[in-house]
Amino acid sequence: MNKQFIILIAGPTAVGKTSMAIDVARTFHAEIVSADSRQCYRELNIGVARPSEEELGAVKHHFIATHSVMEEVTAVGFENYALSVSENLFKNNNIVVLAGGTGLYIRAFLEGLDPVPSVPTELRKALTLKYNENGRDWLREGLIKKDPSYAARGDLYNPQRMLRALEVWECFGKSILSFYENEVKSRPFKVIRVGLDMPREDLYAKINARVEQMIASGLIEEVTGLEKFKHMSPLQTVGYRELYPYLRGEYTKERAVSLIQQNTRHYAKRQLTWFRNQQRLQWFDPGNNQAVINFINQELKKEG
């Protein structure tokens, strides 16, 4: 087999991507490139459900704990990183596993992104000032009203990305997503696309249980230790931003946990919307590892 393959394992948060990706990678003697926009931060662990030391030891992972929250990490940056890593990995193996739930990162690597034009500095400063005065809800409501397509599929828990989407709309009068929907860039590899999903009530139950486990594992202590970074974009995302009001005494621990669970469920729903609209996935139950491996083998044989 001389062709090079990326095996994509995609799906919503908590569905079981890590376990499946490890099983697939071990089967095909491959390494894993993570397509998760938060697990790349060294300072974040429990709240981003970073793979355990045992999981990281089972198969080599890339783009895990590679950056600081002080660094700006973008989809284009991930595209360049993943292309470089995969090029090196292909020297020893014709298969690389790509696993994650950040749809824009996956698309950037597999298909490329057109650069979004810059906007005037004055506009960016004005919108940032309004955000600082009115908070994330102001951003979210503005996007729902002006750019409903982004609101339906984008990340409504990351102020940096939300500001970028809003400033593009204000400047060009069209969605930032429109810049990502042009011609697909040529890649030196074939892609086998696997999606993981389960009945919604089961997924939501897993999300709720995982948040409870995060709390039991020390998430509150992790967030407390990251107090000095709380203004940074990675700390303004689900699992972190809900706990700072609790630590200030604004609401109870139970309320904080409930909000993390609710916001994570909403995020999972948006992930699924993105994948069903943006990626041509073959869907599987996350517990059916053998069916996934059989499918991959069939696709590899087709390509010869």
XYZ file of C-alpha atoms in Angstrom:
304
model
C 0.000 0.000 0.000
C 1.766 3.122 -1.235
C -1.008 5.643 -0.714
C -1.163 7.705 2.446
C -4.292 7.772 4.599
C -5.741 9.919 7.341
C -8.296 8.022 9.405
C -10.632 10.584 10.932
C -12.414 9.704 14.183
C -14.871 12.532 14.831
C -17.903 13.146 17.004
C -19.313 15.172 19.889
C -17.684 15.611 23.267
C -17.835 12.608 25.640
C -18.932 10.180 22.907
C -15.788 8.034 23.170
C -13.425 9.308 20.474
C -10.231 8.800 22.487
C -10.890 5.138 23.211
C -11.857 4.428 19.610
C -8.885 6.333 18.197
C -6.462 4.414 20.402
C -7.936 1.073 19.341
C -7.775 2.069 15.665
C -4.236 3.438 15.989
C -2.994 0.284 17.712
C -4.648 -1.902 15.079
C -2.895 -0.055 12.254
C 0.350 0.707 14.145
C -0.309 4.415 13.741
C 0.002 7.581 15.830
C -2.756 10.044 16.710
C -3.027 13.735 15.872
C -5.533 15.392 18.189
C -7.982 17.852 16.619
C -9.121 19.420 19.883
C -8.782 23.173 20.263
C -8.382 23.039 24.063
C -6.435 19.875 24.869
C -3.428 21.508 23.225
C -2.990 23.820 26.244
C -0.502 22.616 28.836
C -2.266 24.356 31.715
C -5.637 22.695 31.046
C -6.224 19.080 31.979
C -9.323 17.967 33.865
C -11.707 20.523 32.367
C -10.781 19.621 28.788
C -10.887 15.851 29.395
C -7.300 15.435 28.299
C -6.416 11.770 27.659
C -5.040 10.050 30.735
C -1.358 9.212 31.155
C -2.247 5.590 30.466
C -4.012 6.540 27.218
C -1.163 8.805 26.150
C 1.242 5.954 26.883
C -0.745 3.442 24.836
C -0.353 5.398 21.584
C 1.721 8.472 20.829
C -0.450 11.590 20.560
C 0.348 14.919 18.902
C -1.154 18.352 19.684
C -1.731 17.449 23.331
C -0.268 19.906 25.885
C 1.884 21.479 23.171
C 0.989 25.140 23.771
C 0.515 27.631 26.600
C -2.746 29.471 27.215
C -0.653 32.606 26.671
C -0.237 31.634 22.991
C -2.814 32.257 20.277
C -3.815 28.972 18.662
C -5.877 29.166 15.455
C -7.378 26.809 12.902
C -4.790 27.900 10.344
C -2.043 27.304 12.895
C -3.407 23.823 13.500
C -3.568 23.216 9.743
C 0.137 23.964 9.407
C 1.007 21.942 12.517
C -0.973 18.866 11.448
C 0.364 18.947 7.883
C 3.930 19.061 9.197
C 3.398 16.286 11.753
C 1.604 14.000 9.294
C 4.309 14.513 6.677
C 6.882 13.251 9.178
C 4.695 10.354 10.331
C 4.062 9.230 6.760
C 7.785 8.546 6.417
C 7.343 5.498 8.640
C 3.680 4.562 8.232
C 1.098 5.227 5.535
C -1.662 5.724 8.112
C -2.215 8.552 10.612
C -5.238 8.789 12.913
C -6.886 12.193 13.342
C -9.207 12.337 16.356
C -11.216 15.172 17.805
C -14.307 17.262 17.962
C -13.219 20.721 16.801
C -14.862 20.786 13.396
C -13.045 23.826 12.071
C -9.642 22.338 12.919
C -10.573 19.105 11.171
C -11.688 20.957 8.072
C -8.572 23.148 8.104
C -6.285 20.124 8.032
C -8.233 17.923 5.627
C -9.490 20.545 3.185
C -7.762 23.840 3.949
C -9.214 27.224 4.825
C -9.277 30.362 2.774
C -7.743 33.262 4.691
C -10.337 35.594 6.166
C -9.635 39.220 5.163
C -8.462 41.537 7.895
C -10.819 44.121 9.334
C -10.069 47.712 10.365
C -8.342 48.020 13.739
C -10.911 50.602 14.807
C -13.768 48.141 14.317
C -11.961 45.430 16.263
C -11.257 47.792 19.144
C -14.859 49.048 19.212
C -16.316 45.538 19.327
C -13.800 44.436 21.950
C -14.754 47.420 24.100
C -18.451 46.532 23.809
C -17.685 42.940 24.733
C -15.711 44.044 27.782
C -18.640 46.204 28.841
C -21.481 43.765 28.094
C -19.996 40.272 28.322
C -20.335 37.039 26.406
C -24.134 37.104 26.283
C -23.946 40.306 24.223
C -21.662 38.541 21.746
C -23.892 35.492 21.578
C -27.075 37.510 21.041
C -25.397 39.602 18.347
C -24.316 36.509 16.430
C -27.721 34.849 16.735
C -29.320 37.978 15.276
C -26.758 38.862 12.600
C -25.059 35.576 11.732
C -27.433 32.723 12.593
C -25.454 30.233 10.512
C -22.386 30.763 12.701
C -24.549 30.752 15.825
C -25.892 27.342 14.829
C -22.543 25.776 13.994
C -19.814 27.862 15.595
C -18.258 27.967 19.047
C -20.462 30.154 21.246
C -18.261 29.614 24.300
C -15.045 31.091 22.947
C -15.118 34.916 23.066
C -12.093 35.241 20.791
C -13.761 33.281 17.993
C -17.108 34.963 18.581
C -15.531 38.406 18.332
C -13.791 37.384 15.118
C -17.075 36.158 13.635
C -18.921 39.317 14.634
C -16.272 41.675 13.309
C -16.258 39.847 9.953
C -20.032 40.206 9.745
C -19.904 43.894 10.649
C -17.161 44.554 8.113
C -18.249 42.419 5.151
C -21.947 41.790 5.788
C -21.576 38.023 5.473
C -20.784 35.059 7.688
C -17.213 34.125 8.495
C -18.254 30.597 7.462
C -18.619 31.805 3.868
C -14.831 32.156 3.705
C -14.466 28.483 4.626
C -16.722 27.111 1.918
C -14.700 27.655 -1.210
C -12.613 25.200 -3.213
C -11.101 22.302 -1.278
C -7.306 22.357 -1.264
C -5.395 19.401 -2.632
C -3.856 17.099 -0.033
C -1.257 14.324 -0.504
C -3.411 11.806 1.377
C -6.753 10.042 1.206
C -9.231 10.422 4.064
C -11.329 7.687 5.661
C -14.037 9.435 7.681
C -15.586 7.842 10.766
C -18.192 9.559 12.931
C -19.238 8.398 16.404
C -22.718 9.042 17.767
C -25.243 7.502 20.124
C -28.855 8.157 21.159
C -29.097 11.700 22.462
C -30.326 10.735 25.931
C -27.360 8.357 26.331
C -24.885 10.998 25.207
C -26.349 13.574 27.579
C -26.214 11.088 30.454
C -22.516 10.473 29.674
C -21.859 14.214 29.600
C -23.575 14.731 32.952
C -21.657 11.847 34.526
C -18.346 13.038 33.113
C -18.815 16.511 34.570
C -19.525 14.950 37.978
C -16.329 12.915 37.611
C -14.362 16.031 36.667
C -15.505 17.710 39.870
C -14.564 14.631 41.883
C -11.158 14.538 40.162
C -10.306 18.100 41.192
C -11.689 20.449 38.528
C -12.470 23.156 41.084
C -8.904 23.007 42.367
C -7.595 23.146 38.789
C -9.668 26.240 38.031
C -8.591 27.887 41.303
C -4.963 27.368 40.341
C -5.570 29.055 36.983
C -7.028 32.242 38.479
C -4.302 34.429 36.960
C -5.241 33.196 33.469
C -9.020 33.570 33.793
C -9.107 36.505 31.368
C -7.473 34.408 28.623
C -9.690 32.946 25.902
C -9.055 29.248 26.742
C -10.331 29.873 30.289
C -13.518 31.478 28.971
C -14.768 28.125 27.689
C -17.038 25.423 29.072
C -15.894 23.843 32.308
C -13.868 26.834 33.410
C -15.886 30.013 33.011
C -18.864 28.590 34.946
C -16.715 28.036 38.050
C -15.318 31.535 38.527
C -18.680 32.999 39.640
C -18.988 30.068 42.070
C -15.532 30.815 43.471
C -16.630 34.446 43.954
C -19.656 33.239 45.890
C -22.200 34.312 43.262
C -23.949 30.933 43.163
C -23.698 27.442 44.605
C -21.473 24.556 43.597
C -24.566 22.659 42.470
C -25.514 25.541 40.190
C -22.004 25.646 38.709
C -22.042 21.915 37.983
C -25.504 22.162 36.427
C -24.341 24.998 34.157
C -21.270 23.048 33.008
C -23.471 20.068 32.187
C -26.011 22.204 30.339
C -23.419 24.142 28.345
C -21.551 20.951 27.462
C -24.762 19.376 26.168
C -25.407 22.458 24.037
C -21.846 22.299 22.717
C -22.246 18.621 21.782
C -25.404 19.454 19.866
C -23.589 22.135 17.867
C -20.704 19.758 17.164
C -23.110 17.235 15.669
C -24.738 19.956 13.558
C -21.319 20.942 12.211
C -20.268 17.377 11.409
C -23.516 16.535 9.661
C -23.221 19.679 7.533
C -19.483 19.827 6.923
C -18.093 16.311 6.888
C -19.011 13.188 4.912
C -18.837 10.765 7.803
C -19.719 7.108 8.071
C -21.486 6.921 11.430
C -20.988 4.211 14.053
C -21.943 3.472 17.625
C -18.869 4.231 19.778
C -19.003 0.795 21.368
C -18.722 -1.027 18.036
C -14.954 -0.928 17.566
C -14.820 -3.981 15.335
C -17.344 -2.533 12.897
C -15.198 0.605 12.621
C -12.036 -1.406 12.017
C -13.815 -3.565 9.430
C -15.016 -0.431 7.632
C -11.513 1.038 7.602
C -10.062 -2.188 6.215
C -12.699 -2.197 3.457
C -11.855 1.401 2.532
C -8.129 0.637 2.500
C -8.717 -2.306 0.153
C -10.798 -0.131 -2.184
C -7.900 2.277 -2.529
C -5.433 -0.565 -3.002
